[in-house]
Amino acid sequence: ELKVEQNPLFLSMQEGKNYTIYCNYSTTSDRLYWYRQDPGKSLESLFVLLSNGAVKQEGRLMASLDTKARLSTLHITAAVHDLSATYFCAVDLRASGSRLTFGEGTQLTVNP
Amino acid sequence: EPEVTQTPSHQVTQMGQEVILRCVPISNHLYFYWYRQILGQKVEFLVSFYNNEISEKSEIFDDQFSVERPDGSNFTLKIRSTKLEDSAMYFCASSGHSGLIAYEQYFGPGTRLTVT
C-alpha cells in the first residue's frame, strides 16, 4: 500500500523567511503533484513532477523530485502572507487513470 | 479556461436518504474521479472511471456508492443510504488522455455533503 507522508503538518513562519516542506512516499513512483488548498476551497494544482531530478519554480515556490530517495520538497522563498494555505503532495503509480494518494497536508501560516 | 464544475455546492440530507452529486468534467477529458475530504483531514480517493466503467475503486467505495455517466457531459456519484460519516467535501476530478501534457487531475470546486 502506498503511503505518503508530509512534514511538517503545521508551519508558522514570518514573512520574508525561507522554509521547506517535505513529502516522502513509500513505493517507487516518478509522478508527484503539489496542490494548494485554501480553507473551504478546492485543490489548485501547483506543480507536476514527472521524472527524477525534476525541478519546477513558480514565483516564491520551487518543487523538486528525487525518485531514488522517494522524496519531494516544496521550498518557499521569502514567504508572503498570501502563501498561507494548506499544501498537499500526491503520488500516483502509473499512467492516466490512476488514483492519487495524498499526504496529510501542511498547513502553512505566514505571519506579518 | 476549461474547468470542472460540480453541483450542488452544498447538500444537506437526512441519514438514510439517497443523494446524487453531479459533476461536469472538462470536455475533452476521458478519465473521471471522485475523492472525498472529511473536514480537516486529507483527500481520499473513492473511484476512477474510464470508458464507461469503473477502472479502480478504494475500500471506501462500497455497495452504497455508485457512479454513472448518464450522458456525454455529466458524471454522477450516488450514495444510496447516507450515513453520518458520509459527511465530507466531495471533489470530482478529470484528466486528459495519456499523451497530453501531463496526467494531471483537475479538481472541481467540491460539494459539501452534510448528513444529519
Tab-separated table of C-alpha atoms in Angstrom:
chain	number	residue	atom	x	y	z
A	1	GLU	CA	0.000	0.000	0.000
A	2	LEU	CA	1.367	3.388	-0.994
A	3	LYS	CA	1.912	5.755	1.910
A	4	VAL	CA	2.609	9.461	1.519
A	5	GLU	CA	3.898	11.440	4.459
A	6	GLN	CA	4.416	15.159	4.737
A	7	ASN	CA	6.252	17.156	7.295
A	8	PRO	CA	5.775	19.379	8.963
A	9	LEU	CA	1.994	19.187	9.285
A	10	PHE	CA	1.810	22.711	10.687
A	11	LEU	CA	4.161	25.527	9.820
A	12	SER	CA	4.034	29.055	11.112
A	13	MET	CA	6.596	31.381	9.635
A	14	GLN	CA	7.396	35.043	9.385
A	15	GLU	CA	7.121	36.979	6.176
A	16	GLY	CA	10.403	37.118	4.334
A	17	LYS	CA	11.699	33.808	5.675
A	18	ASN	CA	12.507	30.632	3.761
A	19	TYR	CA	11.313	27.138	4.551
A	20	THR	CA	10.951	23.670	3.037
A	21	ILE	CA	8.069	21.210	3.185
A	22	TYR	CA	8.971	17.564	2.739
A	23	CYS	CA	6.984	14.788	1.113
A	24	ASN	CA	8.099	11.163	1.438
A	25	TYR	CA	6.404	8.249	-0.234
A	26	SER	CA	6.772	4.536	0.232
A	27	THR	CA	6.661	2.982	-3.248
A	28	THR	CA	8.645	3.689	-6.372
A	29	SER	CA	6.997	6.346	-8.476
A	30	ASP	CA	8.206	9.120	-10.727
A	31	ARG	CA	4.956	11.042	-10.713
A	32	LEU	CA	4.314	13.557	-7.974
A	33	TYR	CA	1.992	16.529	-7.683
A	34	TRP	CA	1.704	19.506	-5.377
A	35	TYR	CA	-1.641	21.145	-4.701
A	36	ARG	CA	-2.680	24.187	-2.723
A	37	GLN	CA	-5.953	24.371	-0.824
A	38	ASP	CA	-7.421	27.497	0.751
A	39	PRO	CA	-9.957	26.988	3.569
A	40	GLY	CA	-13.251	25.644	2.232
A	41	LYS	CA	-11.964	25.667	-1.314
A	42	SER	CA	-10.894	23.181	-3.934
A	43	LEU	CA	-7.436	21.907	-4.822
A	44	GLU	CA	-5.359	24.140	-7.037
A	45	SER	CA	-2.613	22.426	-8.980
A	46	LEU	CA	0.812	23.951	-8.330
A	47	PHE	CA	3.356	21.560	-9.795
A	48	VAL	CA	3.514	18.324	-11.731
A	49	LEU	CA	6.826	16.454	-11.402
A	50	LEU	CA	7.195	13.546	-13.780
A	51	SER	CA	10.822	12.454	-13.618
A	52	ASN	CA	13.747	12.041	-11.286
A	53	GLY	CA	15.528	15.325	-10.755
A	54	ALA	CA	12.589	17.398	-11.956
A	55	VAL	CA	12.603	20.926	-10.603
A	56	LYS	CA	9.879	23.465	-11.183
A	57	GLN	CA	9.510	27.021	-9.942
A	58	GLU	CA	6.606	29.404	-9.844
A	59	GLY	CA	7.060	32.696	-8.038
A	60	ARG	CA	8.215	32.061	-4.477
A	61	LEU	CA	7.622	28.302	-4.659
A	62	MET	CA	10.003	25.694	-6.015
A	63	ALA	CA	9.343	21.959	-6.118
A	64	SER	CA	11.778	19.137	-6.736
A	65	LEU	CA	11.620	15.370	-7.013
A	66	ASP	CA	14.194	12.736	-6.068
A	67	THR	CA	12.705	9.398	-7.062
A	68	LYS	CA	15.632	7.409	-5.679
A	69	ALA	CA	15.072	8.865	-2.219
A	70	ARG	CA	11.279	8.849	-2.771
A	71	LEU	CA	11.271	12.450	-1.673
A	72	SER	CA	9.854	15.679	-2.967
A	73	THR	CA	10.388	19.108	-1.492
A	74	LEU	CA	8.422	22.314	-1.762
A	75	HIS	CA	10.665	25.250	-0.978
A	76	ILE	CA	9.229	28.614	-0.024
A	77	THR	CA	11.396	31.655	-0.589
A	78	ALA	CA	10.764	34.974	1.159
A	79	ALA	CA	7.302	34.000	2.283
A	80	VAL	CA	4.399	36.431	1.998
A	81	HIS	CA	1.024	36.324	3.727
A	82	ASP	CA	-0.747	35.303	0.507
A	83	LEU	CA	1.021	31.948	0.639
A	84	SER	CA	-0.936	30.977	3.748
A	85	ALA	CA	-2.848	27.811	2.804
A	86	THR	CA	-2.668	24.034	3.131
A	87	TYR	CA	-0.269	22.324	0.748
A	88	PHE	CA	-0.729	18.716	-0.286
A	89	CYS	CA	1.580	16.429	-2.159
A	90	ALA	CA	0.085	13.495	-4.032
A	91	VAL	CA	1.554	10.491	-5.800
A	92	ASP	CA	0.231	8.152	-8.418
A	93	LEU	CA	1.743	4.891	-9.560
A	94	ARG	CA	1.049	4.600	-13.231
A	95	ALA	CA	-0.218	6.340	-16.302
A	96	SER	CA	-3.535	8.021	-16.807
A	97	GLY	CA	-6.448	6.915	-14.730
A	98	SER	CA	-4.541	6.077	-11.605
A	99	ARG	CA	-5.675	7.164	-8.181
A	100	LEU	CA	-3.835	9.963	-6.416
A	101	THR	CA	-2.678	9.151	-2.904
A	102	PHE	CA	-2.413	12.329	-0.874
A	103	GLY	CA	-0.265	13.284	2.050
A	104	GLU	CA	-1.847	14.671	5.177
A	105	GLY	CA	-1.212	18.247	4.110
A	106	THR	CA	0.949	21.012	5.559
A	107	GLN	CA	-0.984	23.936	6.978
A	108	LEU	CA	1.157	26.998	6.349
A	109	THR	CA	0.564	30.279	8.134
A	110	VAL	CA	2.691	33.254	7.150
A	111	ASN	CA	2.666	35.982	9.769
A	112	PRO	CA	3.366	39.643	9.007
B	1	GLU	CA	-10.067	28.243	-19.350
B	2	PRO	CA	-11.903	24.935	-19.109
B	3	GLU	CA	-12.799	23.801	-15.628
B	4	VAL	CA	-14.569	21.032	-13.770
B	5	THR	CA	-17.905	22.101	-12.340
B	6	GLN	CA	-19.936	20.480	-9.575
B	7	THR	CA	-23.489	20.848	-8.308
B	8	PRO	CA	-24.793	21.439	-5.764
B	9	SER	CA	-22.173	23.325	-3.792
B	10	HIS	CA	-23.785	22.243	-0.544
B	11	GLN	CA	-26.207	19.407	0.117
B	12	VAL	CA	-27.896	18.710	3.422
B	13	THR	CA	-29.653	15.377	3.782
B	14	GLN	CA	-31.043	13.150	6.469
B	15	MET	CA	-29.441	9.860	7.378
B	16	GLY	CA	-30.735	7.047	5.200
B	17	GLN	CA	-31.617	9.267	2.265
B	18	GLU	CA	-30.166	8.915	-1.202
B	19	VAL	CA	-28.069	11.720	-2.661
B	20	ILE	CA	-26.689	12.317	-6.115
B	21	LEU	CA	-23.727	14.579	-6.589
B	22	ARG	CA	-23.157	15.928	-10.076
B	23	CYS	CA	-20.051	16.854	-11.974
B	24	VAL	CA	-19.291	18.138	-15.438
B	25	PRO	CA	-15.689	17.195	-16.294
B	26	ILE	CA	-13.526	19.121	-18.716
B	27	SER	CA	-14.923	18.374	-22.139
B	28	ASN	CA	-12.019	16.577	-23.831
B	29	HIS	CA	-11.021	14.568	-20.766
B	30	LEU	CA	-11.594	10.840	-20.669
B	31	TYR	CA	-10.758	9.911	-17.077
B	32	PHE	CA	-13.008	10.896	-14.196
B	33	TYR	CA	-12.594	10.576	-10.473
B	34	TRP	CA	-14.303	11.134	-7.168
B	35	TYR	CA	-12.448	11.990	-3.979
B	36	ARG	CA	-13.659	12.994	-0.580
B	37	GLN	CA	-12.211	15.067	2.242
B	38	ILE	CA	-13.582	14.849	5.737
B	39	LEU	CA	-13.217	18.208	7.466
B	40	GLY	CA	-9.632	18.839	8.497
B	41	GLN	CA	-8.332	15.612	7.006
B	42	LYS	CA	-6.536	14.586	3.871
B	43	VAL	CA	-8.097	13.944	0.493
B	44	GLU	CA	-9.096	10.307	-0.089
B	45	PHE	CA	-9.652	8.546	-3.390
B	46	LEU	CA	-13.038	6.941	-3.970
B	47	VAL	CA	-13.258	5.802	-7.580
B	48	SER	CA	-11.958	6.316	-11.089
B	49	PHE	CA	-13.947	5.875	-14.278
B	50	TYR	CA	-12.915	5.392	-17.866
B	51	ASN	CA	-14.664	4.227	-20.993
B	52	ASN	CA	-17.981	3.931	-19.192
B	53	GLU	CA	-16.776	1.673	-16.455
B	54	ILE	CA	-15.053	1.814	-13.099
B	55	SER	CA	-11.303	1.407	-13.535
B	56	GLU	CA	-10.342	1.494	-9.875
B	57	LYS	CA	-12.077	1.905	-6.531
B	58	SER	CA	-10.993	2.212	-2.940
B	59	GLU	CA	-12.166	0.335	0.103
B	60	ILE	CA	-14.339	3.333	0.966
B	61	PHE	CA	-16.355	2.847	-2.223
B	62	ASP	CA	-18.657	0.090	-1.008
B	63	ASP	CA	-22.063	-1.060	-2.246
B	64	GLN	CA	-23.670	2.149	-1.035
B	65	PHE	CA	-21.810	4.112	-3.683
B	66	SER	CA	-22.241	4.098	-7.431
B	67	VAL	CA	-21.086	6.231	-10.322
B	68	GLU	CA	-22.605	6.887	-13.682
B	69	ARG	CA	-22.054	8.899	-16.815
B	70	PRO	CA	-25.663	9.305	-17.855
B	71	ASP	CA	-24.939	11.433	-20.897
B	72	GLY	CA	-21.999	12.939	-22.743
B	73	SER	CA	-21.226	15.570	-20.166
B	74	ASN	CA	-22.307	14.642	-16.640
B	75	PHE	CA	-20.600	12.311	-14.195
B	76	THR	CA	-22.507	11.469	-11.038
B	77	LEU	CA	-21.826	9.941	-7.642
B	78	LYS	CA	-24.782	8.361	-5.872
B	79	ILE	CA	-24.860	7.418	-2.228
B	80	ARG	CA	-27.845	5.143	-1.693
B	81	SER	CA	-28.400	5.392	2.032
B	82	THR	CA	-26.337	8.120	3.622
B	83	LYS	CA	-24.675	7.733	6.996
B	84	LEU	CA	-23.437	10.428	9.356
B	85	GLU	CA	-19.859	9.506	8.471
B	86	ASP	CA	-20.508	10.314	4.815
B	87	SER	CA	-20.446	13.994	5.747
B	88	ALA	CA	-17.496	15.411	3.830
B	89	MET	CA	-16.466	17.535	0.884
B	90	TYR	CA	-16.692	15.523	-2.311
B	91	PHE	CA	-14.438	16.503	-5.168
B	92	CYS	CA	-14.794	15.459	-8.760
B	93	ALA	CA	-11.699	15.478	-10.958
B	94	SER	CA	-10.888	14.738	-14.566
B	95	SER	CA	-7.725	14.144	-16.530
B	96	GLY	CA	-6.708	14.049	-20.120
B	97	HIS	CA	-5.886	11.000	-22.175
B	98	SER	CA	-2.301	9.742	-21.975
B	99	GLY	CA	-0.223	11.629	-24.453
B	100	LEU	CA	-1.436	15.019	-23.350
B	101	ILE	CA	0.975	17.227	-21.473
B	102	ALA	CA	0.506	15.585	-18.114
B	103	TYR	CA	-1.636	13.125	-16.330
B	104	GLU	CA	-2.647	15.965	-14.129
B	105	GLN	CA	-6.019	15.733	-12.491
B	106	TYR	CA	-8.073	18.903	-12.405
B	107	PHE	CA	-10.401	19.245	-9.462
B	108	GLY	CA	-13.837	20.780	-9.276
B	109	PRO	CA	-14.908	23.184	-6.518
B	110	GLY	CA	-16.459	20.398	-4.457
B	111	THR	CA	-19.848	19.575	-2.963
B	112	ARG	CA	-20.124	19.825	0.785
B	113	LEU	CA	-22.381	16.997	1.959
B	114	THR	CA	-23.854	17.269	5.424
B	115	VAL	CA	-25.752	14.259	6.749
B	116	THR	CA	-27.952	14.943	9.773
